[in-house]
Coordinates of C-alpha atoms in Angstrom, one line a residue:
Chain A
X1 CA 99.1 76.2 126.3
X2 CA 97.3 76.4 123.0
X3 CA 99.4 77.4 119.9
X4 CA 96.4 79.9 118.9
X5 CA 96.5 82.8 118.5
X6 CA 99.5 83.0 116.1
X7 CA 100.9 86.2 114.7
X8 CA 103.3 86.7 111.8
X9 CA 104.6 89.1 109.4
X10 CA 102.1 89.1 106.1
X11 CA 104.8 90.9 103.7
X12 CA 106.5 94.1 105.7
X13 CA 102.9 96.3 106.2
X14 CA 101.2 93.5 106.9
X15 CA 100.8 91.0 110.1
X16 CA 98.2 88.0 110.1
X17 CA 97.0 87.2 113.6
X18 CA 95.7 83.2 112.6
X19 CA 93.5 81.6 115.4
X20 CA 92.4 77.9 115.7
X21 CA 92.8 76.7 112.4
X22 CA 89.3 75.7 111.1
X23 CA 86.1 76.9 109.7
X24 CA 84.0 77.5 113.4
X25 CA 81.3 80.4 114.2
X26 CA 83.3 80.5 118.0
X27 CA 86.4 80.9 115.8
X28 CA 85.0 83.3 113.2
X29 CA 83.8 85.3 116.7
X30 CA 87.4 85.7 118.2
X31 CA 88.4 87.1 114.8
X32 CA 85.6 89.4 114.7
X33 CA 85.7 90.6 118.1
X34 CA 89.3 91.6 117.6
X35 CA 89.0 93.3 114.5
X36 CA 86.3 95.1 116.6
X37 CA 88.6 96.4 119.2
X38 CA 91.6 97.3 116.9
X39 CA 89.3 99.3 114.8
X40 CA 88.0 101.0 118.4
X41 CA 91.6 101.6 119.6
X42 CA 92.1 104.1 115.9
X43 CA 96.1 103.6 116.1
X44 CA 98.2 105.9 114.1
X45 CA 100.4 103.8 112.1
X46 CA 97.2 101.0 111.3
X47 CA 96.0 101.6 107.9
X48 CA 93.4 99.1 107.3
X49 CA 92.4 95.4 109.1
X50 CA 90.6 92.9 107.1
X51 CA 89.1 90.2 109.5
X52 CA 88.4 86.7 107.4
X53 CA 87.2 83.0 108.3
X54 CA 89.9 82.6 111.3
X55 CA 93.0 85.5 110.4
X56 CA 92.8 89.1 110.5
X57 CA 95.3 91.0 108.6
X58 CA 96.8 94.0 110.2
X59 CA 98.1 96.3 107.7
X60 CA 100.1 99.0 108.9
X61 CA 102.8 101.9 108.2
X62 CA 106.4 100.6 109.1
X63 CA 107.4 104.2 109.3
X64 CA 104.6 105.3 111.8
X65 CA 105.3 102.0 113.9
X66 CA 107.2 99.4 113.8
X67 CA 106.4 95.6 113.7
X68 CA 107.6 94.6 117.6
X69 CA 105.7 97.2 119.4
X70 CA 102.7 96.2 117.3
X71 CA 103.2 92.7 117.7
X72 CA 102.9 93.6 121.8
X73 CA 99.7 95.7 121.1
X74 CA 98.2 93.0 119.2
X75 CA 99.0 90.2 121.7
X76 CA 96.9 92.8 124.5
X77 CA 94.1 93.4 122.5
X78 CA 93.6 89.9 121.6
X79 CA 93.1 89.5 125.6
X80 CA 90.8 92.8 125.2
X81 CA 88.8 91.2 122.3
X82 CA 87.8 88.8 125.1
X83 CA 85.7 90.8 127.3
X84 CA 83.6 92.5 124.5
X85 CA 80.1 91.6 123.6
X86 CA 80.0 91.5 119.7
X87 CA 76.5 93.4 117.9
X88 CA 74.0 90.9 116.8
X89 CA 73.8 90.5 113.5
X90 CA 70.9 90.7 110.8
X91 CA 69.0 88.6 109.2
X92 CA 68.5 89.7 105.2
X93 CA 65.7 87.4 103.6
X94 CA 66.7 88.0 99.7
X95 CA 64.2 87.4 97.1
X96 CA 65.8 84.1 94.7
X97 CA 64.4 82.5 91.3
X98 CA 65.9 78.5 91.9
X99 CA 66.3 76.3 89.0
X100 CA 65.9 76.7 85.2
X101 CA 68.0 79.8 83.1
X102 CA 68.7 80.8 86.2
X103 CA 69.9 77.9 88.0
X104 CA 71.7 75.6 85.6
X105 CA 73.3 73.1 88.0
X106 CA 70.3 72.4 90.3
X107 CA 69.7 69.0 88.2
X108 CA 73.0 68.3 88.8
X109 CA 72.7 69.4 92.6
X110 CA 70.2 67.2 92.7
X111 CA 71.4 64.2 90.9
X112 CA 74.8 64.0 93.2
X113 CA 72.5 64.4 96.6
X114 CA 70.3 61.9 95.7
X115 CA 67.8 64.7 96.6
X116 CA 64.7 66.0 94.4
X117 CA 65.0 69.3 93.0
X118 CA 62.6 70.8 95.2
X119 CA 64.3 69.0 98.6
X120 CA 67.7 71.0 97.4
X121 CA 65.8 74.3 97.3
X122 CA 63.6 73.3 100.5
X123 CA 67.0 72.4 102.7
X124 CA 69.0 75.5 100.8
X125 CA 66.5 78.0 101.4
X126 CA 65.9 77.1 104.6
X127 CA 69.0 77.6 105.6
X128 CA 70.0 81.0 107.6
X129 CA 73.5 81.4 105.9
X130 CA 75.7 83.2 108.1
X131 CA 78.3 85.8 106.3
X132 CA 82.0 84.5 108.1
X133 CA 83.9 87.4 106.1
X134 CA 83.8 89.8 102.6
X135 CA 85.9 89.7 100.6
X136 CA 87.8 88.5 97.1
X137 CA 86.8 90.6 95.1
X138 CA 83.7 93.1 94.5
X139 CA 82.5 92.4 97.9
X140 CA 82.2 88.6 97.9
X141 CA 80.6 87.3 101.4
X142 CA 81.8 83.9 102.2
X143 CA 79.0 81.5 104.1
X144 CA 78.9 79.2 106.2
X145 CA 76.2 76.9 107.4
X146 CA 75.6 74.7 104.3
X147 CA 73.7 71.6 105.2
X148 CA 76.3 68.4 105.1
X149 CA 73.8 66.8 103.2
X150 CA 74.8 69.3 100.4
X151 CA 78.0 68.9 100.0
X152 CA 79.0 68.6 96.0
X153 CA 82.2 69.2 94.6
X154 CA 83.5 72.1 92.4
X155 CA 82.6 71.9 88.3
X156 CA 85.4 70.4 86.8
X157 CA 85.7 73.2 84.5
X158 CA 84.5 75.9 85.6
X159 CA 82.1 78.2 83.2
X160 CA 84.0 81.7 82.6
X161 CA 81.1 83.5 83.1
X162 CA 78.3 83.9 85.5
X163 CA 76.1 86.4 86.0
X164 CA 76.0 88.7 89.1
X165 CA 73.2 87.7 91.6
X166 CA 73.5 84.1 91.2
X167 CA 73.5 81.8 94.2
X168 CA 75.3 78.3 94.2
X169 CA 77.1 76.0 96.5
X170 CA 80.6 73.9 96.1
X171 CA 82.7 72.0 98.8
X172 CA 80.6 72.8 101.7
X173 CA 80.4 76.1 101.0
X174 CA 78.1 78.4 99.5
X175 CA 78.3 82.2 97.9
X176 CA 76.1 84.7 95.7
X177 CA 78.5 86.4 93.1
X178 CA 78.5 90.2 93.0
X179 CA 79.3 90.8 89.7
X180 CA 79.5 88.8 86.9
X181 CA 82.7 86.4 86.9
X182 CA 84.3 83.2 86.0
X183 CA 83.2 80.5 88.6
X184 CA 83.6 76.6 89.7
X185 CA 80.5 76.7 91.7
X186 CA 77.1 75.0 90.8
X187 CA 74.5 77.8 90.4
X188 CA 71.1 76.4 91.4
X189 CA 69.1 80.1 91.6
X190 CA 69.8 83.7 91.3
X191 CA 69.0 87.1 93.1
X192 CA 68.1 90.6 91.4
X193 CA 69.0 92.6 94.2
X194 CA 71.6 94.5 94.1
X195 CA 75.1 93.0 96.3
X196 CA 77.6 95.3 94.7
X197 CA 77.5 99.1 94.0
X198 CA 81.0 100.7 93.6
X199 CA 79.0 104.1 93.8
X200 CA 78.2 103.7 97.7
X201 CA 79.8 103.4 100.8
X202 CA 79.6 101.1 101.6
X203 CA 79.7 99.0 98.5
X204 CA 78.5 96.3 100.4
X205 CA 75.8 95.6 102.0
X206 CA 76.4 92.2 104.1
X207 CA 78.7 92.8 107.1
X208 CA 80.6 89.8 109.4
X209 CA 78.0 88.2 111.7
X210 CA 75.1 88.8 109.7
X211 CA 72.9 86.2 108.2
X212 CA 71.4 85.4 104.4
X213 CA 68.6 83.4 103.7
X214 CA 67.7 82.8 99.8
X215 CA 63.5 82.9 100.2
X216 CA 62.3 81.1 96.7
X217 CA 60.3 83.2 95.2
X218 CA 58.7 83.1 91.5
X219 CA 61.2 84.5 88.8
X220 CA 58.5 87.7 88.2
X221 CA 58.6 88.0 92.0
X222 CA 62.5 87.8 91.9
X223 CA 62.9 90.2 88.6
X224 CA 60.6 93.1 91.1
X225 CA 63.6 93.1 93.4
X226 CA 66.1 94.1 90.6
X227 CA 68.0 97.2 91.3
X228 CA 66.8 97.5 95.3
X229 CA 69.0 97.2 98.0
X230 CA 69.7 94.4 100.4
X231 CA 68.7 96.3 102.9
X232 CA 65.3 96.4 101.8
X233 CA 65.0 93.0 102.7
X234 CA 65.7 93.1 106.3
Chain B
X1 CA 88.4 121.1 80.6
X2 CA 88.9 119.6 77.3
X3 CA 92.8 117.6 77.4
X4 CA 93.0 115.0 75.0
X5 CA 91.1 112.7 72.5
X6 CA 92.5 109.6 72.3
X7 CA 92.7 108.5 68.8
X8 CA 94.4 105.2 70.0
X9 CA 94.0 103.7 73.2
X10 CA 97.3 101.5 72.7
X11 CA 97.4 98.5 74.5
X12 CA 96.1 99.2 78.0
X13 CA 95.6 102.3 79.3
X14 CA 93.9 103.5 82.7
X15 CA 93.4 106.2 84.8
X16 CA 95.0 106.2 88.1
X17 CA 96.1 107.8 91.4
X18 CA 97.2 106.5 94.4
X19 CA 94.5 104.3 94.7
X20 CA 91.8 103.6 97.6
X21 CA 93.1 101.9 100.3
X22 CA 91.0 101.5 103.3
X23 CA 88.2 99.0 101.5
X24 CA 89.8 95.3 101.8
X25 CA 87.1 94.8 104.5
X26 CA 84.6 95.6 101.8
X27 CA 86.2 92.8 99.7
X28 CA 88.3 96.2 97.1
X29 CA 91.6 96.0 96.7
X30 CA 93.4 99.5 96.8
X31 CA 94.2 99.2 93.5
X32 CA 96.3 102.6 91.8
X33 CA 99.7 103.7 90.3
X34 CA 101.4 100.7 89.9
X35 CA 105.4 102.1 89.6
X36 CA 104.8 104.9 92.3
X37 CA 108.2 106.7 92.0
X38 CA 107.4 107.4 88.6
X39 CA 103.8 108.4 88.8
X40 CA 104.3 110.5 91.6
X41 CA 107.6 112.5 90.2
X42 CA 105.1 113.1 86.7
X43 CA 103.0 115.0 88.7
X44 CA 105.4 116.9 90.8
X45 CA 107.2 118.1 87.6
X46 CA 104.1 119.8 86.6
X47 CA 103.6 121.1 89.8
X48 CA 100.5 119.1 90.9
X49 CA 99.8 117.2 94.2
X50 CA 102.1 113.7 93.8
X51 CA 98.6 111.8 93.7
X52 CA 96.9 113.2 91.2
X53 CA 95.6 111.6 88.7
X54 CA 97.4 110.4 85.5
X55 CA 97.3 108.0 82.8
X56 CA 99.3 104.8 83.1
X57 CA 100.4 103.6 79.7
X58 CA 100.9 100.0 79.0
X59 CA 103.3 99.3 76.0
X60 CA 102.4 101.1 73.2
X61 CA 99.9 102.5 70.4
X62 CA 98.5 105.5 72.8
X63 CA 97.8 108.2 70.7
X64 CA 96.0 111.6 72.2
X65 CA 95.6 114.5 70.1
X66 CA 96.1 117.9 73.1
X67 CA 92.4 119.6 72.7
X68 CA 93.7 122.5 74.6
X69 CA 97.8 124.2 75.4
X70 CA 98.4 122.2 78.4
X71 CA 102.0 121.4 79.9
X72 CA 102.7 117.4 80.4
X73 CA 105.2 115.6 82.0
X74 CA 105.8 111.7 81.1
X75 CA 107.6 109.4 83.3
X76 CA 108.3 105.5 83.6
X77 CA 109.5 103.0 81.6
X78 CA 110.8 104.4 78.0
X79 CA 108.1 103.4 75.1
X80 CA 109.7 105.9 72.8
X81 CA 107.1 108.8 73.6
X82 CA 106.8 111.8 70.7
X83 CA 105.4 114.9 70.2
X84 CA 104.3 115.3 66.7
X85 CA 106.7 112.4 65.5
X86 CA 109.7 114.1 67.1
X87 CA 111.2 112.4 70.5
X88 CA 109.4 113.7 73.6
X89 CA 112.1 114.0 76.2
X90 CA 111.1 112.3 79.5
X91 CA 111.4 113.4 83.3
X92 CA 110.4 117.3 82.4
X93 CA 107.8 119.6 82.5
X94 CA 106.9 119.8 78.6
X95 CA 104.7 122.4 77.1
X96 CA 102.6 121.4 74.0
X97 CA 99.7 123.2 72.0
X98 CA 96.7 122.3 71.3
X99 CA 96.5 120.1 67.9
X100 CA 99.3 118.6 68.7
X101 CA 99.5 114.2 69.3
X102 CA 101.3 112.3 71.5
X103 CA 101.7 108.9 70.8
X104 CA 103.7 106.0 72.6
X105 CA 106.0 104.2 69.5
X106 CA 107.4 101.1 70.8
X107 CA 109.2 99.7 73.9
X108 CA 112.5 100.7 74.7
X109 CA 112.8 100.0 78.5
X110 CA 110.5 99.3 81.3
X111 CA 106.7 98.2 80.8
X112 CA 104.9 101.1 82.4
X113 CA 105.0 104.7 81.1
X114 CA 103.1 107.6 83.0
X115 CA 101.8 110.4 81.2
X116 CA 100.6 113.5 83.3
X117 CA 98.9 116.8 82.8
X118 CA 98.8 120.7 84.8
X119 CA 95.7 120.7 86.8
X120 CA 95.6 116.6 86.5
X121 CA 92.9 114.6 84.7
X122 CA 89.5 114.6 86.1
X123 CA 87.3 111.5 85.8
X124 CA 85.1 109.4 87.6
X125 CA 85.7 108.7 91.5
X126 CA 84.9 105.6 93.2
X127 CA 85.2 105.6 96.8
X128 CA 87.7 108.3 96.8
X129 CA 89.6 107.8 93.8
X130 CA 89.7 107.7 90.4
X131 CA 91.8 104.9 90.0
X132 CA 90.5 102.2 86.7
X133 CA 89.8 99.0 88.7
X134 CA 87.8 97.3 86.0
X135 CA 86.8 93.8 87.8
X136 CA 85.4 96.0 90.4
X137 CA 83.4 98.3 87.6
X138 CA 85.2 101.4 88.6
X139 CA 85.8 102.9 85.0
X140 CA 86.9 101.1 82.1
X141 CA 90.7 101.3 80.2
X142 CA 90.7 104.3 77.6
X143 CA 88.8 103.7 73.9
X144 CA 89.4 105.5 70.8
X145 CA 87.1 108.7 70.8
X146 CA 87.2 109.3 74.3
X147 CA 87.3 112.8 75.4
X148 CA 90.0 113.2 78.6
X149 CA 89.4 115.9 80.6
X150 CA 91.2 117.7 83.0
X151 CA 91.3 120.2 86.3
X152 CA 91.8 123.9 84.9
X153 CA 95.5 124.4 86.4
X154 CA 94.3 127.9 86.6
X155 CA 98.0 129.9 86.2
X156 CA 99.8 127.6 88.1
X157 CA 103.5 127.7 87.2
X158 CA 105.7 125.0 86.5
X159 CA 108.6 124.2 89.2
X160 CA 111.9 125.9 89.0
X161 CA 113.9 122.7 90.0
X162 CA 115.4 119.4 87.7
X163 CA 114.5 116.3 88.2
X164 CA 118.4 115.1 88.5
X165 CA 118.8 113.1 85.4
X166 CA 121.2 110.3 87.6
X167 CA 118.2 109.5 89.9
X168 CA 116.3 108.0 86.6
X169 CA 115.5 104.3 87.3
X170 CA 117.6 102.0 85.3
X171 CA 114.6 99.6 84.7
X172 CA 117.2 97.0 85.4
X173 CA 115.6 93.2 85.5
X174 CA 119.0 91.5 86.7
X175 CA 118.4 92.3 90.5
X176 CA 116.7 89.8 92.3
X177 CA 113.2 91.1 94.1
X178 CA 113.5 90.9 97.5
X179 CA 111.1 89.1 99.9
X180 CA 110.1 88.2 103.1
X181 CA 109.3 84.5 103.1
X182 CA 105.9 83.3 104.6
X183 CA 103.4 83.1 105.8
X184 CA 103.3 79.4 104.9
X185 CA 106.7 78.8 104.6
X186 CA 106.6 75.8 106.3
X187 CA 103.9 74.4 103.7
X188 CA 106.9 73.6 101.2
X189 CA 109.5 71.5 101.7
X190 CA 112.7 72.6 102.2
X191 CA 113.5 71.6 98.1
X192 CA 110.9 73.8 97.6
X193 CA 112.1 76.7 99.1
X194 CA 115.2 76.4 97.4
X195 CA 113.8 75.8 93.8
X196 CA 112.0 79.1 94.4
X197 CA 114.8 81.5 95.6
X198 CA 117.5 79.9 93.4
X199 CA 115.7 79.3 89.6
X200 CA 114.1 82.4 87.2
X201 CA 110.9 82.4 86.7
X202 CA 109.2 83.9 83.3
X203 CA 106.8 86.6 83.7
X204 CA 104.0 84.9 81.3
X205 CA 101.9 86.3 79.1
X206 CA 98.6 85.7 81.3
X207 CA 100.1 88.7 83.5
X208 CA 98.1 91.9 84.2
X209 CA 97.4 94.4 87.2
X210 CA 96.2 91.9 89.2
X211 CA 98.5 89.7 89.4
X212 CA 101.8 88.4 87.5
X213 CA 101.6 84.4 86.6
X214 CA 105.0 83.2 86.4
X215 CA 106.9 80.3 84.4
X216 CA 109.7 77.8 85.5
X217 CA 110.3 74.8 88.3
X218 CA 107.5 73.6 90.0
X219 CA 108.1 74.6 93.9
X220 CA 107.4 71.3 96.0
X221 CA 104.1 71.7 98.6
X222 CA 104.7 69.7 101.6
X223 CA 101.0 68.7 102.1
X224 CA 98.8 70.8 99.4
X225 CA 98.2 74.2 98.1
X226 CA 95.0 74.6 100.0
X227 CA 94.1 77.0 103.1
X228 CA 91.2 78.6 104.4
X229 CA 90.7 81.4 102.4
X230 CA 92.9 84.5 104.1
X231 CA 93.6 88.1 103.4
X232 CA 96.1 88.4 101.2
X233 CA 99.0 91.5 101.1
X234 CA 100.1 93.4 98.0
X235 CA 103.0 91.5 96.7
X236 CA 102.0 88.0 97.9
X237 CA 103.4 84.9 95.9
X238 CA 101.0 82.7 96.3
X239 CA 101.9 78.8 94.9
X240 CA 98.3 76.5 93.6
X241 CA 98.5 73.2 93.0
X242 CA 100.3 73.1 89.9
X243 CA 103.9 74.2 91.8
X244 CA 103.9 77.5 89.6
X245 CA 104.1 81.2 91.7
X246 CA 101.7 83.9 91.0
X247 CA 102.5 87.3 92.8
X248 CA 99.3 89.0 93.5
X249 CA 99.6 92.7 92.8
X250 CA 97.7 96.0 92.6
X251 CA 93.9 95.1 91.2
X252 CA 94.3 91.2 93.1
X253 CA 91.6 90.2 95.2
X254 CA 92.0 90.5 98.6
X255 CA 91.2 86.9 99.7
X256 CA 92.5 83.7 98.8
X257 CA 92.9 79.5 99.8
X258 CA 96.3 79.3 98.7
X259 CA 99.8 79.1 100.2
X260 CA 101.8 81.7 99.9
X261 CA 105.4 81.1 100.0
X262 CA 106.7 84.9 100.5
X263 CA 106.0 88.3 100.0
X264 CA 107.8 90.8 97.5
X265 CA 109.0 93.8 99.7
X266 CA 107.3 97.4 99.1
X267 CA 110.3 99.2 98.3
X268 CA 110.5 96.6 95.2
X269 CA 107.1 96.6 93.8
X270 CA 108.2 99.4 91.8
X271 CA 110.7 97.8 89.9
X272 CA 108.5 94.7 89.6
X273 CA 105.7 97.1 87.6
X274 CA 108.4 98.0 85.1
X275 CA 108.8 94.3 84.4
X276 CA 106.9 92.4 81.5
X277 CA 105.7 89.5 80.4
X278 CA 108.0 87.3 78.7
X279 CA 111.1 88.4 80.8
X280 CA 112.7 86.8 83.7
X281 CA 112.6 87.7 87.7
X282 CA 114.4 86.3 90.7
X283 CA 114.1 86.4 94.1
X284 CA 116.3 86.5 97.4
X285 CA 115.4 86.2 101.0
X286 CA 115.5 89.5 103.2
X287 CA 114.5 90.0 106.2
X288 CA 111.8 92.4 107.6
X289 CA 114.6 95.0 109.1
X290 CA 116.3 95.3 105.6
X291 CA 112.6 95.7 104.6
X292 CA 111.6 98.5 106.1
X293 CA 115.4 100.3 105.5
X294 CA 114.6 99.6 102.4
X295 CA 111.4 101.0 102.1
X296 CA 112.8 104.3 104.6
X297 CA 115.4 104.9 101.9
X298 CA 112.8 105.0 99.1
X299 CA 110.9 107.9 101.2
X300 CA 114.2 109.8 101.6
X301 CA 114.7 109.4 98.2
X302 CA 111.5 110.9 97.2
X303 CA 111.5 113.4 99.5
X304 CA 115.0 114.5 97.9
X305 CA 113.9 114.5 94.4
X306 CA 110.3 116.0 95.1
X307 CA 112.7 119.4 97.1
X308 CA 115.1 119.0 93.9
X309 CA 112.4 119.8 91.6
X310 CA 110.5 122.3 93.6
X311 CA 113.8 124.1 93.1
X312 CA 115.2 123.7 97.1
X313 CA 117.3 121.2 96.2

């Protein structure tokens, strides 16, 4: 029998249900689909789930119900989670400047991948990133499905700030920042559209399961998307 | 209404109530009153809801000058509050007029002081509260000039009850925190786990809401710091590569690709707000039964105080 799925006290409001541990869209699903059916099932006593790469974190109210009982419910729902058909997810095409002011590490991209500058924004831009989890903070949406042939490590010091919008790549992975923040990643473009308002609900708009794409775009073309929403970009 | 201008916004003060949980799908952490007991009694001396919201003083310097008769209540840790230069006294409803200041002097006990008005202060709200969460660019800490206003009370009285003066928190820093160990326990070795539940660890100065960064023995990884980035739980200590814990708290982000060695228990995270940087902490192993009784006394606690004050005590 496998060892997956795990479960395990996170703190005492908290239990982390950890499936097979690695970065894997089948993985990501099992997560997905579960959180799915716990938010379905409405339980007093659960006050928030937060589904990521291959956890979920069950937070809940020890005084509305306790951790063993829980623990049970968990462990049938996870065999519920199997039966249900997840939504399909959507495909936002977002408008992105690459290279120059706005992308200050594509040389450097480039130089490590043995790649031109406009193969890295050909392979990177062709790429249909799909969101695994938000998260971090202010709504971060960790992707997966960088090209191996990408692959370049962190900065060694990273810059303390970078603006909001802007769309880089490190260790396999890749990420637009929300807001303007300290970060290890290399920056190779940027997007003006806006990933972060604290004034709507949801703040967000990327959910689990959908997919990103970074279309390059000339930086006038890029600057007419500032202040719209992602989802004008469906 | 008009409450205060604040001549001096001391060293950092916010806004809070009791925060927004609900978003950590969304990537927000729930952020709000970080020493609940003391928040929450504030506003039930003054006769407002427990979650209203109040200011959360940080050390000192805070100076407001009352732009209207208002009645106040200040809680928390003791940073030698006054009234016009004289003493404020603490844990009370207090009435004061308009023209008069209210400054925070210097630290006596504690780290966190809570300063509450009738009516509560109004402000900003971001996905249901008005809680300061300034990565997030919900509202910003207080500046000299700003206006603070605040929900017209409209003739509510003050409660007949006492706050019992015994049930004040003694601020004390020579209890260990308790914690629940995990969920990568098994990450460190077993040297590790000793070095972190038998040494004291500093609080360090690079310590805020989101997160206390702590000094002292390195705690030994068994095979690196590194995960796949997971959710992360209020009170996580989470150990990087350098050996040295970091307990994730209130403003933290919700995600994270590093170990975590334990988990400070809820009914502690009180206590650990009232702590400060440049003072020692230790911690001891509990399990998740004394947890939870620990966290069910808290309640009863609460709920005893909150019917002493109403005046049904």
């Amino acid at each position: 029998m496998s060892k997956w799925p795990k479960i395990c006290p996170s703190g005492d409001r908290g239990i982390l249900v950890e499936f097979e541990n690695r970065i894997d869209p089948e993985v990501n699903r099992s997560v997905r689909s579960l959180a799915l059916t716990i938010e379905s099932e409405n339980l007093p006593g659960i006050n928030e789930i937060l589904p990521a790469y291959r956890t979920l974190l069950v937070a809940y109210d020890p005084l509305k119900i306790e951790y063993r009982p829980l623990v049970e419910k968990i462990n049938f729902w996870i065999k519920k989670a199997k039966t249900i058909d997840l939504p399909p997810g959507r495909i936002f095409r977002l408008p992105t400047v690459y290279g120059g002011a706005h992308g200050p590490d594509l040389k450097m991209v480039a130089e490590t991948t043995h790649l031109s500058q406009a193969e890295v924004i050909r392979v990177f831009s062709e790429t249909r990133f799909m969101v695994y989890f938000i998260g971090f903070i202010c709504g971060l949406a960790y992707l997966g499905g960088l090209p191996e042939i990408l692959r370049v490590p962190r900065l060694a010091t990273p810059r303390t700030l970078v603006p909001g919008g802007s769309v880089g790549l490190a260790g396999g992975q890749a990420n637009a920042i929300t807001t303007d923040q300290p970060s290890g990643f290399n920056y190779i473009g940027r997007t003006f559209v806006n990933l972060y308002d604290p004034l709507l609900f949801p703040p967000v708009p990327f959910l689990s399961g959908d997919e990103i794409q970074f279309m390059p775009v000339t930086e006038e073309e890029a600057l007419r998307a500032q202040g719209k929403q992602a989802v004008d970009f469906l | 209404m008009r409450a205060f201008e604040v001549l001096n916004p001391g060293v950092f003060t916010t806004i809070q109530d009791l925060g927004r949980p609900g978003y950590m799908k969304y990537g927000i952490p729930a952020s709000g009153i970080a020493d609940r007991f003391s928040g929450q009694v504030a506003n039930l001396l003054v006769g407002n809801p427990p979650g209203a919201a109040l200011l959360e003083v940080t050390l000192f310097r805070l100076e407001l000058l009352a732009l209207n008769d208002l009645v106040i209540a200040v809680t928390g840790g003791n940073l030698s509050p006054t009234v016009n230069r004289d003493p404020l006294p603490m844990w009370q409803a207090l009435p004061i007029q308009k023209g008069d200041r209210v400054a925070f002097r210097a630290r006596k006990k504690g780290f966190r002081a809570y300063l509450t008005v009738q009516g509560g202060f109004s402000g900003q709200e971001f996905l249901g509260s008005r809680s300061v969460f300034v990565r997030g660019l919900m509202g910003t800490p207080l500046q000299a000039g700003n206006i603070l206003e605040f929900e017209d009370p409209e003739g509510k009285s003050i409660p007949q009850g006492n706050f019992p003066q015994e049930m004040i928190p003694s601020f004390s820093i020579l209890n260990p925190l308790r914690v629940i160990l995990g969920p990568q326990e098994e990450r460190f070795s077993p040297k590790g786990i000793e070095t972190f539940l038998t040494s004291e660890y500093r609080v360090s100065s690079q310590s805020d809401r989101m997160g206390y960064r702590l000094e002292g023995l390195a705690i030994e990884h068994l095979q690196g710091a590194d995960i796949i980035s997971e959710p992360i739980s209020r009170g996580a200590i989470q150990v990087p590569g350098d050996g040295l814990p970091i307990i994730l708290l209130w403003d933290a982000q919700v995600s994270g690709g590093y170990v975590k060695i334990a988990n400070v228990i809820t009914a502690d995270l009180d206590r650990l707000a009232q702590i400060m940087p440049g003072q020692s902490l230790r911690f001891q192993s509990a399990t998740l039964e004394e947890a939870h009784l620990a966290w069910r006394m808290e309640i009863l606690r609460f709920e005893r105080i909150k019917r002493a004050i109403e005046g049904h005590g």
